[in-house]
mmCIF file of C-alpha atoms in Angstrom:
data_model
loop_
_atom_site.group_PDB
_atom_site.id
_atom_site.type_symbol
_atom_site.label_atom_id
_atom_site.label_comp_id
_atom_site.label_asym_id
_atom_site.label_seq_id
_atom_site.Cartn_x
_atom_site.Cartn_y
_atom_site.Cartn_z
ATOM 1 C CA MET I 1 0.000 0.000 0.000
ATOM 2 C CA THR I 2 1.434 3.375 -0.971
ATOM 3 C CA GLY I 3 0.186 6.933 -0.811
ATOM 4 C CA ALA I 4 -2.449 8.706 1.223
ATOM 5 C CA ASP I 5 -5.131 7.755 -1.293
ATOM 6 C CA ALA I 6 -4.842 4.051 -0.455
ATOM 7 C CA ARG I 7 -7.345 2.787 2.090
ATOM 8 C CA THR I 8 -5.706 1.499 5.254
ATOM 9 C CA SER I 9 -6.889 -1.802 6.645
ATOM 10 C CA ALA I 10 -5.813 -0.840 10.171
ATOM 11 C CA SER I 11 -8.263 0.260 12.834
ATOM 12 C CA VAL I 12 -7.559 3.676 14.345
ATOM 13 C CA THR I 13 -8.445 5.112 17.721
ATOM 14 C CA ALA I 14 -8.198 8.907 17.870
ATOM 15 C CA ILE I 15 -7.593 10.361 21.342
ATOM 16 C CA VAL I 16 -8.223 13.995 22.218
ATOM 17 C CA VAL I 17 -7.482 15.419 25.669
ATOM 18 C CA THR I 18 -9.491 18.514 26.577
ATOM 19 C CA TRP I 19 -9.111 21.091 29.283
ATOM 20 C CA ASN I 20 -11.350 24.147 28.890
ATOM 21 C CA ALA I 21 -11.376 23.663 25.117
ATOM 22 C CA ARG I 22 -15.066 24.203 24.362
ATOM 23 C CA ALA I 23 -14.263 26.771 21.651
ATOM 24 C CA LEU I 24 -11.919 24.337 19.882
ATOM 25 C CA ILE I 25 -13.241 20.810 20.249
ATOM 26 C CA ASP I 26 -15.922 20.990 17.532
ATOM 27 C CA ASP I 27 -13.403 21.889 14.821
ATOM 28 C CA CYS I 28 -10.944 19.295 16.115
ATOM 29 C CA LEU I 29 -13.446 16.414 16.037
ATOM 30 C CA THR I 30 -14.998 17.439 12.718
ATOM 31 C CA ALA I 31 -11.559 17.431 11.102
ATOM 32 C CA ILE I 32 -10.676 14.012 12.524
ATOM 33 C CA PHE I 33 -13.785 12.385 11.080
ATOM 34 C CA ASN I 34 -13.332 14.138 7.729
ATOM 35 C CA SER I 35 -9.640 13.275 7.448
ATOM 36 C CA ALA I 36 -10.126 9.633 8.422
ATOM 37 C CA ARG I 37 -12.690 8.827 5.730
ATOM 38 C CA ASP I 38 -10.219 6.363 4.142
ATOM 39 C CA VAL I 39 -9.648 4.526 7.418
ATOM 40 C CA SER I 40 -11.473 1.200 7.624
ATOM 41 C CA GLU I 41 -12.488 1.594 11.278
ATOM 42 C CA LEU I 42 -12.331 4.740 13.404
ATOM 43 C CA ASP I 43 -12.989 5.062 17.121
ATOM 44 C CA VAL I 44 -12.712 8.437 18.877
ATOM 45 C CA ILE I 45 -12.167 8.961 22.593
ATOM 46 C CA VAL I 46 -12.221 12.353 24.325
ATOM 47 C CA VAL I 47 -10.716 12.626 27.802
ATOM 48 C CA ASP I 48 -11.859 15.754 29.616
ATOM 49 C CA ASN I 49 -9.561 16.938 32.392
ATOM 50 C CA ALA I 50 -12.211 18.564 34.613
ATOM 51 C CA SER I 51 -12.966 21.453 32.256
ATOM 52 C CA ARG I 52 -14.974 24.308 33.732
ATOM 53 C CA ASP I 53 -16.252 25.700 30.418
ATOM 54 C CA GLY I 54 -18.686 22.959 29.455
ATOM 55 C CA SER I 55 -16.331 21.090 27.115
ATOM 56 C CA ALA I 56 -17.575 17.695 28.292
ATOM 57 C CA ASP I 57 -21.231 18.740 27.956
ATOM 58 C CA LEU I 58 -20.618 19.888 24.384
ATOM 59 C CA VAL I 59 -19.001 16.592 23.416
ATOM 60 C CA ARG I 60 -21.803 14.610 25.037
ATOM 61 C CA GLN I 61 -24.523 16.616 23.266
ATOM 62 C CA ARG I 62 -23.021 17.091 19.799
ATOM 63 C CA TRP I 63 -20.843 14.000 19.421
ATOM 64 C CA PRO I 64 -22.777 10.960 20.679
ATOM 65 C CA GLN I 65 -20.553 8.661 18.581
ATOM 66 C CA VAL I 66 -17.513 9.742 20.627
ATOM 67 C CA ARG I 67 -16.553 7.926 23.816
ATOM 68 C CA LEU I 68 -16.168 10.441 26.638
ATOM 69 C CA ILE I 69 -14.041 9.981 29.751
ATOM 70 C CA GLU I 70 -14.591 12.663 32.379
ATOM 71 C CA ASN I 71 -11.935 13.210 35.031
ATOM 72 C CA THR I 72 -12.753 14.961 38.289
ATOM 73 C CA GLU I 73 -9.404 16.772 38.246
ATOM 74 C CA ASN I 74 -6.793 17.823 35.715
ATOM 75 C CA VAL I 75 -4.561 14.764 35.695
ATOM 76 C CA GLY I 76 -2.287 16.082 32.955
ATOM 77 C CA TYR I 77 -1.760 15.319 29.290
ATOM 78 C CA THR I 78 0.204 12.086 29.575
ATOM 79 C CA ARG I 79 -1.990 10.426 32.196
ATOM 80 C CA ALA I 80 -5.171 11.364 30.319
ATOM 81 C CA ASN I 81 -3.810 9.899 27.077
ATOM 82 C CA ASN I 82 -2.830 6.732 28.896
ATOM 83 C CA GLN I 83 -6.357 6.420 30.284
ATOM 84 C CA ALA I 84 -7.736 6.390 26.764
ATOM 85 C CA ILE I 85 -5.020 4.119 25.375
ATOM 86 C CA ARG I 86 -5.830 1.480 27.997
ATOM 87 C CA VAL I 87 -9.496 1.296 26.953
ATOM 88 C CA SER I 88 -8.878 1.700 23.216
ATOM 89 C CA SER I 89 -8.835 -1.024 20.588
ATOM 90 C CA GLY I 90 -7.219 0.548 17.515
ATOM 91 C CA GLN I 91 -4.089 -0.906 15.963
ATOM 92 C CA TYR I 92 -2.992 2.682 15.411
ATOM 93 C CA LEU I 93 -3.480 5.464 17.968
ATOM 94 C CA LEU I 94 -3.927 9.043 16.770
ATOM 95 C CA LEU I 95 -3.022 11.514 19.516
ATOM 96 C CA VAL I 96 -4.392 14.959 18.704
ATOM 97 C CA ASN I 97 -4.420 18.129 20.794
ATOM 98 C CA ALA I 98 -7.798 19.800 21.196
ATOM 99 C CA ASP I 99 -6.313 22.922 19.584
ATOM 100 C CA ALA I 100 -5.206 20.980 16.491
ATOM 101 C CA VAL I 101 -7.141 20.554 13.241
ATOM 102 C CA VAL I 102 -5.980 17.816 10.878
ATOM 103 C CA ARG I 103 -6.266 18.736 7.212
ATOM 104 C CA ASP I 104 -7.711 16.806 4.287
ATOM 105 C CA ASP I 105 -6.115 13.348 4.084
ATOM 106 C CA CYS I 106 -3.778 13.799 7.045
ATOM 107 C CA VAL I 107 -4.909 10.741 8.983
ATOM 108 C CA ALA I 108 -4.907 8.496 5.912
ATOM 109 C CA ALA I 109 -1.399 9.663 4.989
ATOM 110 C CA LEU I 110 -0.086 8.953 8.475
ATOM 111 C CA CYS I 111 -1.702 5.503 8.419
ATOM 112 C CA ALA I 112 -0.128 4.826 5.036
ATOM 113 C CA GLN I 113 3.315 5.477 6.515
ATOM 114 C CA LEU I 114 2.833 2.922 9.283
ATOM 115 C CA ASP I 115 1.347 0.497 6.758
ATOM 116 C CA GLU I 116 4.413 0.829 4.538
ATOM 117 C CA ASP I 117 7.005 0.450 7.302
ATOM 118 C CA PRO I 118 6.221 -2.334 9.791
ATOM 119 C CA ARG I 119 9.029 -1.135 12.098
ATOM 120 C CA ALA I 120 7.700 2.431 12.283
ATOM 121 C CA ALA I 121 6.390 3.204 15.760
ATOM 122 C CA VAL I 122 5.464 6.863 15.332
ATOM 123 C CA VAL I 123 4.758 9.254 12.469
ATOM 124 C CA GLY I 124 3.922 12.943 12.651
ATOM 125 C CA PRO I 125 2.578 15.501 10.152
ATOM 126 C CA ARG I 126 3.758 18.977 9.204
ATOM 127 C CA LEU I 127 2.394 21.406 11.807
ATOM 128 C CA VAL I 128 1.393 24.951 10.877
ATOM 129 C CA TYR I 129 -0.083 27.916 12.724
ATOM 130 C CA GLY I 130 -3.514 29.249 11.878
ATOM 131 C CA ASP I 131 -1.941 31.657 9.380
ATOM 132 C CA GLY I 132 -0.200 28.787 7.564
ATOM 133 C CA THR I 133 3.275 29.458 8.960
ATOM 134 C CA TRP I 134 5.333 26.317 9.566
ATOM 135 C CA GLN I 135 6.053 25.387 13.185
ATOM 136 C CA ARG I 136 9.711 24.596 13.763
ATOM 137 C CA TRP I 137 8.899 22.267 16.663
ATOM 138 C CA THR I 138 6.991 19.960 14.333
ATOM 139 C CA ALA I 139 9.891 17.521 14.722
ATOM 140 C CA GLY I 140 13.551 17.528 15.627
ATOM 141 C CA ARG I 141 16.726 15.915 16.886
ATOM 142 C CA ALA I 142 17.335 14.047 20.106
ATOM 143 C CA PRO I 143 18.395 16.525 22.807
ATOM 144 C CA SER I 144 22.138 16.421 23.284
ATOM 145 C CA LEU I 145 24.581 18.936 24.695
ATOM 146 C CA GLY I 146 25.839 19.716 21.194
ATOM 147 C CA ALA I 147 22.339 20.287 19.845
ATOM 148 C CA ALA I 148 21.545 22.497 22.845
ATOM 149 C CA ILE I 149 24.672 24.591 22.277
ATOM 150 C CA ASN I 150 23.732 25.084 18.630
ATOM 151 C CA HIS I 151 20.192 26.057 19.625
ATOM 152 C CA TYR I 152 20.756 28.375 22.576
ATOM 153 C CA LEU I 153 23.873 30.059 21.141
ATOM 154 C CA PHE I 154 22.287 30.769 17.716
ATOM 155 C CA LEU I 155 24.677 28.560 15.736
ATOM 156 C CA GLU I 156 21.830 26.690 14.055
ATOM 157 C CA ARG I 157 20.459 29.997 12.773
ATOM 158 C CA LEU I 158 23.819 30.979 11.279
ATOM 159 C CA ARG I 159 24.631 27.681 9.533
ATOM 160 C CA PRO I 160 21.714 25.233 9.870
ATOM 161 C CA GLU I 161 23.284 22.832 7.378
ATOM 162 C CA VAL I 162 26.336 22.528 9.654
ATOM 163 C CA PHE I 163 25.094 23.075 13.206
ATOM 164 C CA GLY I 164 22.163 20.789 13.989
ATOM 165 C CA GLY I 165 19.923 22.164 16.732
ATOM 166 C CA LEU I 166 16.953 20.832 18.649
ATOM 167 C CA TYR I 167 14.375 21.351 15.891
ATOM 168 C CA LEU I 168 14.205 20.848 12.145
ATOM 169 C CA ALA I 169 16.422 23.418 10.493
ATOM 170 C CA GLN I 170 14.233 23.858 7.418
ATOM 171 C CA ASP I 171 10.678 23.338 6.268
ATOM 172 C CA VAL I 172 11.516 20.165 4.380
ATOM 173 C CA ARG I 173 8.804 18.632 2.192
ATOM 174 C CA THR I 174 10.108 15.084 1.857
ATOM 175 C CA ARG I 175 9.276 12.329 4.303
ATOM 176 C CA GLN I 176 12.214 11.275 6.440
ATOM 177 C CA HIS I 177 13.318 9.589 9.617
ATOM 178 C CA VAL I 178 13.608 11.985 12.557
ATOM 179 C CA ASP I 179 14.405 11.567 16.229
ATOM 180 C CA TRP I 180 11.021 12.846 17.457
ATOM 181 C CA VAL I 181 7.751 14.378 16.300
ATOM 182 C CA SER I 182 5.343 16.588 18.229
ATOM 183 C CA SER I 183 2.493 14.987 20.171
ATOM 184 C CA ALA I 184 0.262 17.863 19.096
ATOM 185 C CA CYS I 185 -0.555 15.311 16.390
ATOM 186 C CA MET I 186 1.091 11.931 16.084
ATOM 187 C CA LEU I 187 0.080 8.448 15.006
ATOM 188 C CA VAL I 188 1.466 5.648 17.168
ATOM 189 C CA ARG I 189 1.547 1.893 16.544
ATOM 190 C CA ARG I 190 -0.024 -0.018 19.426
ATOM 191 C CA ALA I 191 2.414 -2.911 19.017
ATOM 192 C CA ALA I 192 5.280 -0.511 19.747
ATOM 193 C CA LEU I 193 3.609 0.738 22.933
ATOM 194 C CA ASP I 194 3.064 -2.850 24.020
ATOM 195 C CA GLU I 195 6.849 -3.217 23.906
ATOM 196 C CA ILE I 196 8.125 0.129 25.218
ATOM 197 C CA GLY I 197 5.284 1.153 27.531
ATOM 198 C CA LEU I 198 2.839 4.058 27.559
ATOM 199 C CA MET I 199 3.553 7.766 27.950
ATOM 200 C CA ASP I 200 5.704 8.710 30.943
ATOM 201 C CA GLU I 201 3.292 10.226 33.475
ATOM 202 C CA ARG I 202 6.128 11.957 35.292
ATOM 203 C CA PHE I 203 5.763 14.545 32.521
ATOM 204 C CA PHE I 204 2.480 16.328 33.287
ATOM 205 C CA VAL I 205 2.784 17.949 29.875
ATOM 206 C CA TYR I 206 5.687 18.750 27.483
ATOM 207 C CA MET I 207 8.597 16.465 26.533
ATOM 208 C CA ASP I 208 6.240 13.478 26.524
ATOM 209 C CA ASP I 209 6.727 13.207 22.760
ATOM 210 C CA VAL I 210 10.519 13.399 22.829
ATOM 211 C CA ASP I 211 10.615 10.764 25.569
ATOM 212 C CA LEU I 212 8.201 8.408 23.800
ATOM 213 C CA CYS I 213 10.022 8.651 20.484
ATOM 214 C CA GLN I 214 13.406 8.142 22.139
ATOM 215 C CA ARG I 215 12.221 5.007 23.919
ATOM 216 C CA ALA I 216 10.877 3.711 20.601
ATOM 217 C CA ARG I 217 14.208 4.368 18.884
ATOM 218 C CA ASP I 218 16.078 2.727 21.763
ATOM 219 C CA ALA I 219 14.041 -0.406 21.039
ATOM 220 C CA ALA I 220 14.918 -0.285 17.300
ATOM 221 C CA TRP I 221 11.597 1.200 16.167
ATOM 222 C CA GLY I 222 11.496 4.028 13.630
ATOM 223 C CA VAL I 223 10.084 7.551 13.857
ATOM 224 C CA TRP I 224 8.924 9.293 10.683
ATOM 225 C CA TYR I 225 8.117 12.852 9.697
ATOM 226 C CA ARG I 226 5.602 13.013 6.850
ATOM 227 C CA PRO I 227 5.172 16.645 5.683
ATOM 228 C CA ASP I 228 2.596 15.859 3.004
ATOM 229 C CA ALA I 229 0.221 15.240 5.928
ATOM 230 C CA GLN I 230 -0.629 18.598 7.510
ATOM 231 C CA CYS I 231 -2.221 19.733 10.753
ATOM 232 C CA VAL I 232 -3.074 23.241 11.953
ATOM 233 C CA HIS I 233 -1.883 23.648 15.544
ATOM 234 C CA LEU I 234 -3.398 26.802 16.975
ATOM 235 C CA MET I 235 -1.588 26.697 20.331
ATOM 236 C CA GLY I 236 -4.448 28.684 21.828
ATOM 237 C CA ARG I 237 -4.374 31.368 19.133
ATOM 238 C CA SER I 238 -5.059 31.746 15.420
ATOM 239 C CA THR I 239 -1.740 33.282 14.388
ATOM 240 C CA ARG I 240 1.911 32.690 15.049
ATOM 241 C CA PRO I 241 3.036 33.551 18.616
ATOM 242 C CA GLU I 242 5.843 35.956 19.337
ATOM 243 C CA PRO I 243 9.200 34.606 18.142
ATOM 244 C CA GLY I 244 11.222 33.137 20.965
ATOM 245 C CA SER I 245 8.261 32.707 23.306
ATOM 246 C CA ILE I 246 8.381 29.463 25.262
ATOM 247 C CA SER I 247 6.591 27.968 28.213
ATOM 248 C CA LYS I 248 8.379 27.912 31.541
ATOM 249 C CA ASP I 249 6.972 24.434 32.154
ATOM 250 C CA ALA I 250 8.346 23.311 28.787
ATOM 251 C CA LEU I 251 11.810 24.556 29.736
ATOM 252 C CA ARG I 252 11.612 22.899 33.167
ATOM 253 C CA ASN I 253 10.625 19.564 31.633
ATOM 254 C CA PHE I 254 13.318 19.846 28.987
ATOM 255 C CA ASN I 255 15.922 20.200 31.740
ATOM 256 C CA ARG I 256 14.351 17.363 33.712
ATOM 257 C CA TYR I 257 14.414 15.061 30.691
ATOM 258 C CA PHE I 258 17.990 16.025 29.856
ATOM 259 C CA VAL I 259 19.275 15.106 33.326
ATOM 260 C CA ARG I 260 17.444 11.783 33.250
ATOM 261 C CA ARG I 261 18.907 10.990 29.860
ATOM 262 C CA HIS I 262 22.442 12.355 30.176
ATOM 263 C CA GLY I 263 23.177 12.684 33.891
ATOM 264 C CA LEU I 264 23.672 15.543 36.321
ATOM 265 C CA ALA I 265 27.059 16.712 35.032
ATOM 266 C CA ARG I 266 25.811 17.272 31.497
ATOM 267 C CA GLY I 267 22.632 18.735 32.959
ATOM 268 C CA LEU I 268 24.701 21.386 34.737
ATOM 269 C CA ALA I 269 26.578 22.074 31.501
ATOM 270 C CA LEU I 270 23.227 22.538 29.769
ATOM 271 C CA ARG I 271 22.182 25.080 32.397
ATOM 272 C CA ALA I 272 25.361 27.063 31.764
ATOM 273 C CA VAL I 273 24.658 27.099 28.030
ATOM 274 C CA GLN I 274 21.060 28.192 28.624
ATOM 275 C CA ALA I 275 22.134 30.936 31.034
ATOM 276 C CA LEU I 276 24.574 32.324 28.468
ATOM 277 C CA GLY I 277 22.014 32.165 25.674
ATOM 278 C CA PHE I 278 19.227 33.782 27.653
ATOM 279 C CA GLY I 279 21.624 36.367 29.075
ATOM 280 C CA VAL I 280 22.636 37.443 25.575
ATOM 281 C CA ARG I 281 18.970 37.691 24.591
ATOM 282 C CA VAL I 282 18.134 39.817 27.635
ATOM 283 C CA ALA I 283 20.957 42.220 26.839
ATOM 284 C CA ALA I 284 20.042 42.391 23.157
ATOM 285 C CA TYR I 285 16.329 43.017 23.737
ATOM 286 C CA LEU I 286 16.966 45.503 26.538
ATOM 287 C CA GLY I 287 19.486 47.434 24.473
ATOM 288 C CA ALA I 288 17.172 47.512 21.483
ATOM 289 C CA SER I 289 14.239 48.655 23.627
ATOM 290 C CA LEU I 290 16.258 51.538 25.063
ATOM 291 C CA ALA I 291 17.412 52.573 21.610
ATOM 292 C CA ARG I 292 13.984 52.393 19.996
ATOM 293 C CA GLY I 293 11.694 53.027 22.941
ATOM 294 C CA ASP I 294 9.707 49.943 21.982
ATOM 295 C CA PRO I 295 7.711 48.434 24.907
ATOM 296 C CA ALA I 296 7.366 45.118 23.040
ATOM 297 C CA LEU I 297 11.143 44.683 23.081
ATOM 298 C CA ARG I 298 11.229 45.496 26.781
ATOM 299 C CA ALA I 299 8.577 42.825 27.375
ATOM 300 C CA LYS I 300 10.741 40.290 25.525
ATOM 301 C CA ALA I 301 13.692 41.270 27.697
ATOM 302 C CA ARG I 302 11.599 40.648 30.818
ATOM 303 C CA ALA I 303 10.448 37.256 29.481
ATOM 304 C CA HIS I 304 14.001 36.103 28.799
ATOM 305 C CA TRP I 305 15.089 37.395 32.201
ATOM 306 C CA ALA I 306 12.484 35.007 33.669
ATOM 307 C CA TYR I 307 13.925 32.166 31.566
ATOM 308 C CA LEU I 308 17.430 33.094 32.727
ATOM 309 C CA ARG I 309 16.349 32.888 36.366
ATOM 310 C CA LEU I 310 14.723 29.537 35.699
ATOM 311 C CA THR I 311 18.056 28.050 34.632
ATOM 312 C CA PHE I 312 19.171 28.335 38.257
ATOM 313 C CA GLU I 313 16.224 26.343 39.615
ATOM 314 C CA ARG I 314 16.842 22.900 41.031
ATOM 315 C CA THR I 315 15.891 20.190 38.544
ATOM 316 C CA PRO I 316 13.312 17.814 40.090
ATOM 317 C CA ALA I 317 13.598 14.078 39.589
#
């Protein structure tokens, strides 16, 4: 079987975790059903993490064909996905964020990739913002000290073909093996999870995808990036966020993962690299804001000052 236009014989369970996503869930579910029209059997599970905006009520009323799991508290992204995985039956598992909208034949294309490569554990699509701009964190390289140096010290921006960073250097349009793909939208083979285990619930959210893909690769499974399959990832907004903006929780979990993977000594070296990188950014944004009188630049300086301070936090286990 080749190509997204070929019907997959595999059954697929789509899993969507919601938390106060009432304004997004309709579009997300509609797109899943539309994109999976070439899938032989589709099951959809929504796990609601104690939303307070009526997300669960909306799913119950408008989507009776969807299985709904309602948690009494926000148990986090990884634990909620694992809840659904344990009660699912699909050979392939489509993990989709509530703020993601799969396009056209996205699901069929992802299924085709797993159909074609029996040792592929995970495949991810090309992620774009609501305005169509490509998201660099669609996929990337395994976190290493070298990759972190190239990322935080701007080397990957200067010579991306030489200095490999944490993310894809370019918006490539050919399918290829990668070290990890984003769990904003990924298709996972159940047989691989049976071997390597479910998502690591020590990560409440963020770095779950890097960890899962790394464990798959450690067990000799493959991870694919398939850019002809596309998914709009709104990230809570309809346009691209400010360049350089990151979540503090994402940075904390990155450091936590890095220490677990590479040890405390390399973790301390990473912190030094981050401190230097963020320090340079603070100085650059602050200097530019003073020269131009631009409050937006001053706000960026404050944000990177917060990131700089975070590099001195103790890394939890």
